[in-house]
mmCIF file of C-alpha atoms and ligand atoms in Angstrom:
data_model
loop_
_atom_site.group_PDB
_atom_site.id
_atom_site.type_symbol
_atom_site.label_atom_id
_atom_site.label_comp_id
_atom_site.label_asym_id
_atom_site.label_seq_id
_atom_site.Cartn_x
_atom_site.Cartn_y
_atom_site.Cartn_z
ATOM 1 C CA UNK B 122 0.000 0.000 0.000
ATOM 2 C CA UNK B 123 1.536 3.358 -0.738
ATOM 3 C CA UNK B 124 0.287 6.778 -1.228
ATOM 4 C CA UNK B 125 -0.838 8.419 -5.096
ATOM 5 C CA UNK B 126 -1.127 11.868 -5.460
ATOM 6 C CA UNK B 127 -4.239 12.862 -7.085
ATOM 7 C CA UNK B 128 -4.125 14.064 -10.864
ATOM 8 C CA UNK B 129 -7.012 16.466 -10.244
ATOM 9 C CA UNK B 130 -6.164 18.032 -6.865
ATOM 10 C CA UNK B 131 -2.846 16.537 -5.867
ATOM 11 C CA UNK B 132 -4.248 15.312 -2.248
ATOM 12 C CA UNK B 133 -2.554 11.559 -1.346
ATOM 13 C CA UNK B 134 -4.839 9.400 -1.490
ATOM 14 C CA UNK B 135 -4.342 5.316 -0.703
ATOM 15 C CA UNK B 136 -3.192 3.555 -3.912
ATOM 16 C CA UNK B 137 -6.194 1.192 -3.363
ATOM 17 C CA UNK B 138 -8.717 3.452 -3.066
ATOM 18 C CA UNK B 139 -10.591 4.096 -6.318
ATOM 19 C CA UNK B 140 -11.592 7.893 -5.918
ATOM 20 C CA UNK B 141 -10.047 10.792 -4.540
ATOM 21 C CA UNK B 142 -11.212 11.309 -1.466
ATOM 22 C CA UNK B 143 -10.658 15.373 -1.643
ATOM 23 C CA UNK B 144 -12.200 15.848 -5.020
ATOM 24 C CA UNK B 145 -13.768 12.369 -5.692
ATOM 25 C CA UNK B 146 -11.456 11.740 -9.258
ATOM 26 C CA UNK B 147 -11.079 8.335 -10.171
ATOM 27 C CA UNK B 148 -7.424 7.732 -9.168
ATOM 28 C CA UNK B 149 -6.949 3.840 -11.115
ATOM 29 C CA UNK B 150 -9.022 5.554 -14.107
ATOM 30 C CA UNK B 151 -11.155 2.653 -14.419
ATOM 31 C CA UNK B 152 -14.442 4.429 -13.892
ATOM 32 C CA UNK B 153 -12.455 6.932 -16.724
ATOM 33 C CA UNK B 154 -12.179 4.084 -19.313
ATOM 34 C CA UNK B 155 -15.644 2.768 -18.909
ATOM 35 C CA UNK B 156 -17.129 6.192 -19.461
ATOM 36 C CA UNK B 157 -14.924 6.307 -22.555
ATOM 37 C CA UNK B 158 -16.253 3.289 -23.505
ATOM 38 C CA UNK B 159 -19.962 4.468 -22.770
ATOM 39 C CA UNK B 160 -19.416 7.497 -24.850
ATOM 40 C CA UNK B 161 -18.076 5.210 -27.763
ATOM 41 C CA UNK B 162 -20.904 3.038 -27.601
ATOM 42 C CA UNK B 163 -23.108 6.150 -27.484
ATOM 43 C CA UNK B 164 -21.306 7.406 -30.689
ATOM 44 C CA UNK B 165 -21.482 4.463 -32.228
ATOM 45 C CA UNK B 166 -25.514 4.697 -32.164
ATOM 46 C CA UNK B 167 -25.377 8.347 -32.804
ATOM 47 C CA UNK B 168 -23.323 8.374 -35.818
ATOM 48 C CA UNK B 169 -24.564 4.757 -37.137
ATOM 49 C CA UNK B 170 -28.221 5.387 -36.114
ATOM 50 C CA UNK B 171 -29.091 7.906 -38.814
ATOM 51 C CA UNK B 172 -26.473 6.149 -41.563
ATOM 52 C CA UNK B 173 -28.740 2.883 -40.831
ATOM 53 C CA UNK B 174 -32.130 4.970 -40.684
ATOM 54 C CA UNK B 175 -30.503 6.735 -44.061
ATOM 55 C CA UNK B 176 -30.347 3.392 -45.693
ATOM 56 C CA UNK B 177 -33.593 2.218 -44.687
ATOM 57 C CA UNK B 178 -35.598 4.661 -46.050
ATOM 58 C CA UNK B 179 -33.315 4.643 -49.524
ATOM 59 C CA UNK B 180 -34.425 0.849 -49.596
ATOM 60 C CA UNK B 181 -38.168 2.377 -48.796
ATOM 61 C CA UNK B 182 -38.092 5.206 -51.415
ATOM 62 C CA UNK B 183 -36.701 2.552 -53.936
ATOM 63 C CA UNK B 184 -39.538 0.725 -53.460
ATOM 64 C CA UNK B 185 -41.968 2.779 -53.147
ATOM 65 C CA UNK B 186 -42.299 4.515 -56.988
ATOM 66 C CA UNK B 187 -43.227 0.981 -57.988
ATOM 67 C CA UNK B 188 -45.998 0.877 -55.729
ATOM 68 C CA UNK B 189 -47.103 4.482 -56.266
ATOM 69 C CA UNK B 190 -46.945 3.204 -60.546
ATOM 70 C CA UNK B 191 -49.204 0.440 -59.310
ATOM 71 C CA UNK B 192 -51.739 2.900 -57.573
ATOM 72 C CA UNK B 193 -51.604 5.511 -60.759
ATOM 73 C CA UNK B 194 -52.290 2.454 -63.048
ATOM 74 C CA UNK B 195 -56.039 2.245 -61.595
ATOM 75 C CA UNK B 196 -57.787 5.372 -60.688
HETATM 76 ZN ZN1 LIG K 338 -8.438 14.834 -5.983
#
């Protein structure tokens, strides 16, 4: 066990504690990676969401002049 200064507010904290206990930073960064993670993930359906909805309704305006043809053909 030995003592970390804390990248936020420089207080020692324990090396096994997890947060700071001045400011409440996470000292390991593990907390830190999994919200990176998070926000990837997040991006991910942000930036893919719309590209996927995009494609979707291509494949739905493709179709759909043939079936507006078919409802022209009998009025
Ligand atoms: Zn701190």
């Amino acid at each position: 066990m030995s003592l970390v200064p804390c990248k936020e507010c420089g207080v020692l904290n324990s090396s096994e504690a997890e947060i700071c206990l001045s400011c409440e930073f996470p000292i390991k960064g593990r907390p830190k990676t999994n919200g990176f993670r998070w926000i990837a993930l997040l991006l991910l359906v942000f930036l893919g969401g719309p590209v996927l909805i995009g494609s979707v309704q291509t494949i739905m305006t493709n179709l759909r002049p043939q079936a507006e043809k078919g409802t022209q053909q009998n009025p």
